[in-house]
Backbone as a printed PyTorch tensor [residue, N CA C, xyz], in Angstrom:
tensor([[[229.4990,   9.8480,  70.7890],
         [230.3410,   9.8480,  69.5900],
         [231.6680,   9.1390,  69.8930]],

        [[232.1290,   8.3590,  68.9660],
         [233.3930,   7.6480,  69.1250],
         [234.5570,   8.6360,  69.0950]],

        [[235.6030,   8.3090,  69.8140],
         [236.7870,   9.1570,  69.8560],
         [237.4590,   9.2280,  68.4770]],

        [[237.4610,   8.1060,  67.7560],
         [238.1020,   8.0320,  66.4470],
         [237.0790,   7.6790,  65.3730]],

        [[237.2370,   8.2950,  64.2080],
         [236.3470,   8.0140,  63.0850],
         [236.6170,   6.6170,  62.5300]],

        [[235.6850,   6.1300,  61.7370],
         [235.8770,   4.8340,  61.0710],
         [237.1000,   4.8640,  60.1560]],

        [[237.3380,   6.0090,  59.5050],
         [238.5090,   6.1080,  58.6100],
         [239.8100,   6.0020,  59.3960]],

        [[239.8680,   6.6610,  60.5560],
         [241.0730,   6.5510,  61.3900],
         [241.2830,   5.0820,  61.7700]],

        [[240.2220,   4.4410,  62.2070],
         [240.3300,   3.0440,  62.6290],
         [240.7340,   2.1400,  61.4560]],

        [[240.1810,   2.4000,  60.2800],
         [240.5200,   1.6020,  59.1040],
         [241.9950,   1.7660,  58.7330]],

        [[242.4780,   3.0150,  58.7130],
         [243.8850,   3.2470,  58.3470],
         [244.8380,   2.7630,  59.4320]],

        [[244.3690,   2.7030,  60.6810],
         [245.1880,   2.1380,  61.7500],
         [245.2400,   0.6090,  61.6340]],

        [[244.0940,  -0.0100,  61.4250],
         [244.0390,  -1.4710,  61.3530],
         [244.5880,  -2.0210,  60.0440]],

        [[244.4130,  -1.2620,  58.9510],
         [244.8330,  -1.6940,  57.6160],
         [245.6460,  -0.5870,  56.9390]],

        [[246.8000,  -0.2600,  57.5050],
         [247.5590,   0.8550,  56.9370],
         [248.0180,   0.5570,  55.5070]],

        [[247.9500,   1.5900,  54.6800],
         [248.3920,   1.4920,  53.2900],
         [249.8450,   1.9620,  53.1890]],

        [[250.5660,   1.3830,  52.2410],
         [251.9110,   1.8330,  51.8810],
         [252.9330,   1.6980,  53.0060]],

        [[252.8060,   0.6610,  53.8310],
         [253.7690,   0.4250,  54.9030],
         [255.0180,  -0.2080,  54.3190]],

        [[256.1680,   0.1950,  54.8210],
         [257.4200,  -0.4390,  54.4190],
         [258.4790,   0.5740,  54.0490]],

        [[259.4960,   0.0720,  53.3800],
         [260.6250,   0.8950,  52.9540],
         [260.7680,   0.8080,  51.4480]],

        [[261.4010,   1.8240,  50.8880],
         [261.8280,   1.7780,  49.4900],
         [263.3500,   1.8070,  49.5590]],

        [[263.9950,   0.6530,  49.3220],
         [265.4490,   0.5650,  49.5080],
         [266.2390,   1.6080,  48.7090]],

        [[265.7970,   1.9050,  47.4880],
         [266.5070,   2.8690,  46.6450],
         [265.7090,   4.1740,  46.5390]],

        [[265.1570,   4.5970,  47.6700],
         [264.3130,   5.7940,  47.6950],
         [265.0640,   7.0230,  47.1810]],

        [[264.3330,   7.8670,  46.4740],
         [264.9050,   9.1200,  45.9740],
         [264.9260,  10.1890,  47.0500]],

        [[264.0360,  10.0810,  48.0090],
         [263.9810,  11.0230,  49.1170],
         [263.4640,  10.3270,  50.3550]],

        [[264.0910,  10.6380,  51.5060],
         [263.6790,  10.0510,  52.7790],
         [263.5280,  11.1840,  53.7860]],

        [[262.4130,  11.1700,  54.4810],
         [262.1890,  12.1670,  55.5270],
         [261.8390,  11.4820,  56.8260]],

        [[262.5300,  11.8740,  57.8840],
         [262.2520,  11.3030,  59.1980],
         [262.0450,  12.4300,  60.1900]],

        [[260.9360,  12.3670,  60.9050],
         [260.6330,  13.3640,  61.9280],
         [260.1100,  12.6420,  63.1630]],

        [[260.2010,  13.3350,  64.2790],
         [259.7140,  12.7560,  65.5180],
         [259.2030,  13.8250,  66.4550]],

        [[258.4580,  13.3860,  67.4280],
         [257.9150,  14.2810,  68.4340],
         [258.4070,  13.7840,  69.7880]],

        [[259.3050,  14.5500,  70.4010],
         [259.9040,  14.1450,  71.6690],
         [258.8690,  14.0350,  72.7780]],

        [[257.8270,  14.8400,  72.7040],
         [256.8270,  14.8610,  73.7700],
         [256.0180,  13.5630,  73.8160]],

        [[255.6310,  13.0430,  72.6530],
         [254.7840,  11.8410,  72.6610],
         [255.5370,  10.5860,  72.2370]],

        [[256.7200,  10.7310,  71.6580],
         [257.5220,   9.5810,  71.2730],
         [257.2650,   9.0390,  69.8820]],

        [[256.3650,   9.6800,  69.1100],
         [256.0810,   9.2140,  67.7520],
         [257.2660,   9.5110,  66.8300]],

        [[257.5910,   8.5550,  65.9620],
         [258.6330,   8.7340,  64.9480],
         [258.0530,   8.2670,  63.6240]],

        [[258.2200,   9.0950,  62.6020],
         [257.6460,   8.8070,  61.2920],
         [258.7420,   8.9400,  60.2330]],

        [[258.8150,   7.9390,  59.3600],
         [259.7970,   7.9560,  58.2690],
         [259.0490,   7.7200,  56.9630]],

        [[259.2520,   8.6160,  56.0040],
         [258.5880,   8.5420,  54.6930],
         [259.6560,   8.3220,  53.6190]],

        [[259.3790,   7.4140,  52.6960],
         [260.2620,   7.1010,  51.5640],
         [259.5410,   7.4560,  50.2740]],

        [[260.2290,   8.1760,  49.3870],
         [259.6350,   8.5730,  48.1110],
         [260.4250,   8.0150,  46.9350]],

        [[259.7130,   7.5610,  45.9300],
         [260.2860,   7.2080,  44.6270],
         [259.6770,   8.2070,  43.6460]],

        [[260.5430,   8.9810,  43.0020],
         [260.0900,  10.0910,  42.1690],
         [260.6030,   9.9170,  40.7410]],

        [[259.6890,  10.1440,  39.7790],
         [260.0810,  10.1030,  38.3710],
         [259.4200,  11.2730,  37.6660]],

        [[260.2280,  12.0830,  37.0160],
         [259.7350,  13.2490,  36.2720],
         [258.8670,  14.1620,  37.1410]],

        [[259.2920,  14.3330,  38.4010],
         [258.5800,  15.2370,  39.2970],
         [257.2970,  14.6900,  39.8730]],

        [[257.0260,  13.3990,  39.6270],
         [255.8020,  12.7520,  40.1200],
         [256.1890,  11.7060,  41.1720]],

        [[255.4240,  11.6280,  42.2490],
         [255.6670,  10.6210,  43.2760],
         [255.0810,   9.3020,  42.7750]],

        [[255.9640,   8.4520,  42.2690],
         [255.5420,   7.1530,  41.7330],
         [255.1980,   6.1720,  42.8340]],

        [[255.9590,   6.2280,  43.9320],
         [255.7030,   5.3210,  45.0420],
         [256.0640,   6.0300,  46.3390]],

        [[255.3870,   5.6500,  47.3850],
         [255.6330,   6.2150,  48.7120],
         [255.3580,   5.1250,  49.7350]],

        [[256.2490,   5.0230,  50.7060],
         [256.0940,   4.0540,  51.7940],
         [256.3970,   4.7790,  53.1030]],

        [[255.9520,   4.1710,  54.1920],
         [256.2540,   4.7610,  55.4860],
         [256.4920,   3.7010,  56.5390]],

        [[257.2320,   4.0910,  57.5480],
         [257.3740,   3.3340,  58.7850],
         [257.1040,   4.3200,  59.9020]],

        [[256.1810,   3.9890,  60.7740],
         [255.8470,   4.8680,  61.8880],
         [255.8590,   4.0730,  63.1760]],

        [[256.5580,   4.6250,  64.1450],
         [256.5310,   4.0990,  65.5010],
         [255.7100,   5.0890,  66.3000]],

        [[254.5280,   4.6640,  66.7040],
         [253.6930,   5.5980,  67.4390],
         [252.3010,   5.0670,  67.6550]],

        [[251.4460,   5.9740,  68.0470],
         [250.0630,   5.6340,  68.3830],
         [249.2390,   5.3770,  67.1150]],

        [[248.0160,   4.9580,  67.3180],
         [247.1100,   4.6730,  66.2060],
         [246.8780,   5.8830,  65.3220]],

        [[246.7850,   7.0660,  65.9080],
         [246.5750,   8.2860,  65.1190],
         [247.7820,   8.5940,  64.2400]],

        [[248.9820,   8.3230,  64.7380],
         [250.1970,   8.5500,  63.9490],
         [250.2480,   7.5880,  62.7690]],

        [[249.8980,   6.3420,  63.0060],
         [249.8950,   5.3510,  61.9300],
         [248.8220,   5.7010,  60.9030]],

        [[247.6290,   6.0550,  61.3620],
         [246.5470,   6.4190,  60.4420],
         [246.9080,   7.6670,  59.6450]],

        [[247.5320,   8.6520,  60.2970],
         [247.9300,   9.8770,  59.5930],
         [248.9780,   9.5810,  58.5280]],

        [[249.9370,   8.7130,  58.8520],
         [250.9640,   8.3250,  57.8720],
         [250.3300,   7.6380,  56.6780]],

        [[249.4550,   6.6900,  56.9550],
         [248.7940,   5.9300,  55.9040],
         [247.9820,   6.8510,  54.9950]],

        [[247.1680,   7.7190,  55.5810],
         [246.3370,   8.6170,  54.7800],
         [247.1980,   9.5920,  53.9840]],

        [[248.2300,  10.1270,  54.5970],
         [249.0910,  11.0820,  53.8970],
         [249.7340,  10.4460,  52.6690]],

        [[250.1740,   9.1790,  52.7910],
         [250.7860,   8.5210,  51.6300],
         [249.7600,   8.3350,  50.5210]],

        [[248.5300,   8.0150,  50.9020],
         [247.4640,   7.8640,  49.9060],
         [247.1940,   9.1900,  49.1880]],

        [[247.2750,  10.2830,  49.9230],
         [246.9570,  11.6030,  49.3530],
         [248.0310,  12.1190,  48.3970]],

        [[249.2780,  11.6450,  48.5320],
         [250.3490,  12.1750,  47.6640],
         [250.7830,  11.2020,  46.5730]],

        [[250.4410,   9.9490,  46.6810],
         [250.8710,   8.9510,  45.6910],
         [250.3250,   9.3170,  44.3190]],

        [[251.2310,   9.3630,  43.3260],
         [250.8370,   9.6880,  41.9620],
         [250.7350,  11.1830,  41.6880]],

        [[251.0300,  11.9910,  42.6790],
         [250.9010,  13.4470,  42.5420],
         [252.2520,  14.0930,  42.2410]],

        [[252.2170,  15.2640,  41.5920],
         [253.4590,  16.0190,  41.4010],
         [253.9910,  16.5050,  42.7510]],

        [[255.2900,  16.7140,  42.8180],
         [255.8940,  17.1990,  44.0530],
         [255.2520,  18.5060,  44.5160]],

        [[254.9130,  19.3710,  43.5680],
         [254.3110,  20.6610,  43.9290],
         [253.0010,  20.4610,  44.6950]],

        [[252.2100,  19.4710,  44.2940],
         [250.9570,  19.1890,  45.0130],
         [251.2310,  18.5560,  46.3700]],

        [[252.2280,  17.6860,  46.4440],
         [252.5630,  17.0510,  47.7210],
         [253.0130,  18.0990,  48.7330]],

        [[253.7070,  19.1160,  48.2490],
         [254.1570,  20.1900,  49.1450],
         [252.9950,  21.0250,  49.6770]],

        [[251.8650,  20.9810,  49.0020],
         [250.6910,  21.7380,  49.4420],
         [249.8770,  20.9770,  50.4920]],

        [[250.2000,  19.7080,  50.7130],
         [249.4520,  18.9150,  51.6840],
         [249.6640,  19.4800,  53.0880]],

        [[248.5820,  19.7390,  53.7810],
         [248.6540,  20.2770,  55.1340],
         [248.1790,  19.2410,  56.1460]],

        [[248.5510,  19.4670,  57.3790],
         [248.0760,  18.5710,  58.4270],
         [246.5540,  18.6170,  58.5230]],

        [[245.9620,  19.7700,  58.2550],
         [244.5000,  19.8750,  58.2880],
         [243.8690,  18.9880,  57.2250]],

        [[244.4780,  18.9500,  56.0330],
         [243.9490,  18.1180,  54.9500],
         [244.0280,  16.6410,  55.3280]],

        [[245.1220,  16.2490,  55.9740],
         [245.2630,  14.8520,  56.4180],
         [244.1790,  14.5310,  57.4420]],

        [[243.9970,  15.4100,  58.4210],
         [242.9860,  15.1910,  59.4610],
         [241.5820,  15.1520,  58.8590]],

        [[241.3030,  16.0570,  57.9260],
         [239.9840,  16.0770,  57.2830],
         [239.7350,  14.7990,  56.4880]],

        [[240.7630,  14.3200,  55.7910],
         [240.6230,  13.0960,  55.0070],
         [240.3340,  11.8900,  55.9100]],

        [[240.7710,  11.9860,  57.1690],
         [240.5010,  10.9270,  58.1470],
         [239.1800,  11.1570,  58.8820]],

        [[238.4030,  12.1410,  58.4280],
         [237.1570,  12.5290,  59.0980],
         [237.4140,  13.0170,  60.5200]],

        [[238.5670,  13.6610,  60.6960],
         [238.8840,  14.3040,  61.9630],
         [239.7510,  13.4720,  62.8860]],

        [[240.4830,  14.2040,  63.7290],
         [241.2880,  13.6080,  64.7930],
         [240.9510,  14.3520,  66.0790]],

        [[241.0280,  13.6820,  67.2070],
         [240.8370,  14.4090,  68.4630],
         [241.8910,  15.5170,  68.5820]],

        [[241.5460,  16.6110,  69.2310],
         [242.4590,  17.7660,  69.3300],
         [243.8260,  17.3660,  69.8680]],

        [[243.8420,  16.4800,  70.8460],
         [245.1280,  16.0940,  71.4430],
         [245.9410,  15.1350,  70.5500]],

        [[245.3960,  14.7690,  69.3930],
         [246.1120,  13.9080,  68.4460],
         [246.4380,  14.6180,  67.1290]],

        [[246.1210,  15.9040,  67.0290],
         [246.4040,  16.6440,  65.7920],
         [247.8930,  16.6820,  65.4730]],

        [[248.7440,  16.5950,  66.4910],
         [250.1840,  16.6080,  66.2280],
         [250.6060,  15.4490,  65.3310]],

        [[249.8310,  14.3800,  65.3050],
         [250.1430,  13.2370,  64.4330],
         [250.0290,  13.6280,  62.9620]],

        [[249.0190,  14.4290,  62.6300],
         [248.8740,  14.8780,  61.2450],
         [249.9690,  15.8720,  60.8870]],

        [[250.4530,  16.6330,  61.8740],
         [251.5720,  17.5560,  61.6470],
         [252.8260,  16.7540,  61.3040]],

        [[253.0450,  15.6550,  62.0100],
         [254.1950,  14.7990,  61.7150],
         [254.1600,  14.3150,  60.2710]],

        [[252.9870,  13.9120,  59.7920],
         [252.8600,  13.4180,  58.4170],
         [253.2390,  14.5150,  57.4250]],

        [[252.7180,  15.7170,  57.6350],
         [253.0560,  16.8410,  56.7560],
         [254.5600,  17.1050,  56.7790]],

        [[255.1540,  17.1320,  57.9680],
         [256.5850,  17.4310,  58.0920],
         [257.4610,  16.3300,  57.4920]],

        [[257.0600,  15.0670,  57.6400],
         [257.8500,  13.9630,  57.0860],
         [257.8540,  14.0130,  55.5630]],

        [[256.7220,  14.3480,  54.9700],
         [256.6470,  14.4670,  53.5090],
         [257.5300,  15.6090,  53.0380]],

        [[257.4430,  16.7540,  53.6980],
         [258.2880,  17.8980,  53.3370],
         [259.7690,  17.5450,  53.4740]],

        [[260.1180,  16.8360,  54.5440],
         [261.5170,  16.4520,  54.7620],
         [262.0010,  15.5100,  53.6590]],

        [[261.1440,  14.5970,  53.2170],
         [261.5250,  13.6600,  52.1520],
         [261.7030,  14.3900,  50.8220]],

        [[260.8420,  15.3420,  50.5440],
         [260.9720,  16.1130,  49.2990],
         [262.2250,  16.9800,  49.3460]],

        [[262.4980,  17.5990,  50.4820],
         [263.7120,  18.4020,  50.6380],
         [264.9540,  17.5230,  50.4430]],

        [[264.9210,  16.3210,  51.0050],
         [266.0280,  15.3810,  50.8470],
         [266.2450,  15.0740,  49.3650]],

        [[265.1690,  14.8590,  48.6420],
         [265.2580,  14.5980,  47.1980],
         [265.8850,  15.7860,  46.4790]],

        [[265.4170,  16.9860,  46.7800],
         [265.9710,  18.1900,  46.1540],
         [267.4600,  18.3230,  46.4730]],

        [[267.8160,  18.1350,  47.7370],
         [269.2170,  18.2750,  48.1550],
         [270.1110,  17.2410,  47.4660]],

        [[269.6670,  15.9900,  47.4130],
         [270.4610,  14.9170,  46.7950],
         [270.6890,  15.1570,  45.3060]],

        [[269.7370,  15.8190,  44.6710],
         [269.8050,  16.0020,  43.2190],
         [270.2130,  17.4140,  42.8090]],

        [[270.5970,  18.2340,  43.7650],
         [271.0390,  19.5920,  43.4600],
         [269.9480,  20.4450,  42.8310]],

        [[268.6980,  20.1830,  43.1940],
         [267.5720,  20.9390,  42.6490],
         [267.3370,  22.1560,  43.5320]],

        [[267.3360,  23.3220,  42.9140],
         [267.0810,  24.5390,  43.6800],
         [265.6240,  24.6000,  44.0900]],

        [[265.3830,  25.1740,  45.2620],
         [264.0160,  25.2820,  45.7710],
         [263.8970,  26.5000,  46.6620]],

        [[262.6650,  26.8890,  46.8700],
         [262.3410,  28.0090,  47.7410],
         [262.4800,  27.5380,  49.1860]],

        [[263.4750,  28.0440,  49.8840],
         [263.7500,  27.5920,  51.2520],
         [262.5760,  27.8700,  52.2010]],

        [[261.7340,  28.8360,  51.8700],
         [260.5920,  29.1510,  52.7430],
         [259.5520,  28.0190,  52.7360]],

        [[259.6360,  27.1260,  51.7380],
         [258.7260,  25.9810,  51.6920],
         [259.0990,  24.9090,  52.7110]],

        [[260.3010,  25.0470,  53.2870],
         [260.8060,  24.0170,  54.1930],
         [261.2420,  24.6220,  55.5240]],

        [[260.2750,  25.1630,  56.2720],
         [260.6420,  25.7180,  57.5790],
         [261.1130,  24.6120,  58.5070]],

        [[261.9150,  24.9840,  59.4790],
         [262.3660,  24.0080,  60.4630],
         [261.1450,  23.4860,  61.2060]],

        [[261.0560,  22.1670,  61.4090],
         [259.9040,  21.6280,  62.1370],
         [259.8770,  22.1550,  63.5700]],

        [[258.6730,  22.3280,  64.0790],
         [258.5120,  22.7140,  65.4780],
         [258.9610,  21.5570,  66.3490]],

        [[259.6550,  21.8760,  67.4240],
         [260.1230,  20.8330,  68.3260],
         [258.9600,  20.0510,  68.9280]],

        [[257.9010,  20.7670,  69.2730],
         [256.7570,  20.1190,  69.9020],
         [255.6190,  19.8770,  68.9230]],

        [[255.8120,  20.2460,  67.6640],
         [254.8040,  20.0590,  66.6310],
         [253.4960,  20.7410,  66.9920]],

        [[253.6090,  21.9770,  67.4340],
         [252.4040,  22.7460,  67.7470],
         [251.6720,  23.0760,  66.4710]],

        [[250.3790,  23.1890,  66.5420],
         [249.5550,  23.5270,  65.3810],
         [249.5360,  25.0480,  65.2420]],

        [[249.8670,  25.5300,  64.0590],
         [249.8270,  26.9560,  63.7940],
         [248.7450,  27.2200,  62.7640]],

        [[247.8160,  28.0620,  63.1120],
         [246.7340,  28.4270,  62.1950],
         [247.2160,  29.5290,  61.2800]],

        [[246.8640,  29.4510,  60.0150],
         [247.2490,  30.5160,  59.0720],
         [246.2260,  31.6270,  59.0920]]])
C-alpha cells in the first residue's frame, strides 16, 4: 500500500486555493515548532458565508494537501459549518494520512478557527470562547 493516497498526492501536486486575499476579513496563522510547518489561512466573508478562502503553507506535502482540502471543505459554507470542521474530517476527505502526519490536518483545523476568531475580533462579534481553545503547542491529536 502506498504511504499517501491519490487524493493526498493530487492536493499536494495541484493545491487548490493557494495565495493571499489582500483585503481578507479574517486571517489565521498557526505553526508546529516540532516539524516546522506553518499554515496561513485567509477568509473573505459575506453575510456569515465564506465567499473565498486562500492559503499559504510552508511545510511538507501532507501539510499542503491538508490546507488545500480544508479550503475546499469550507468554501461557500457558513461560518458555523466551518467551525465544525475537524482534523479527522480533513484526513478522511484525503482518504487518510499516515499517523505521523495527522498533525498536518490539526494545523488546518486550527488555522481555520484562528481566521474565524480573527474575523469575529475585528468586527466586534461576540462568540463562545470555548469554540476557540488555545492551540496545542505540539498539535497532539485529542480523541473526543
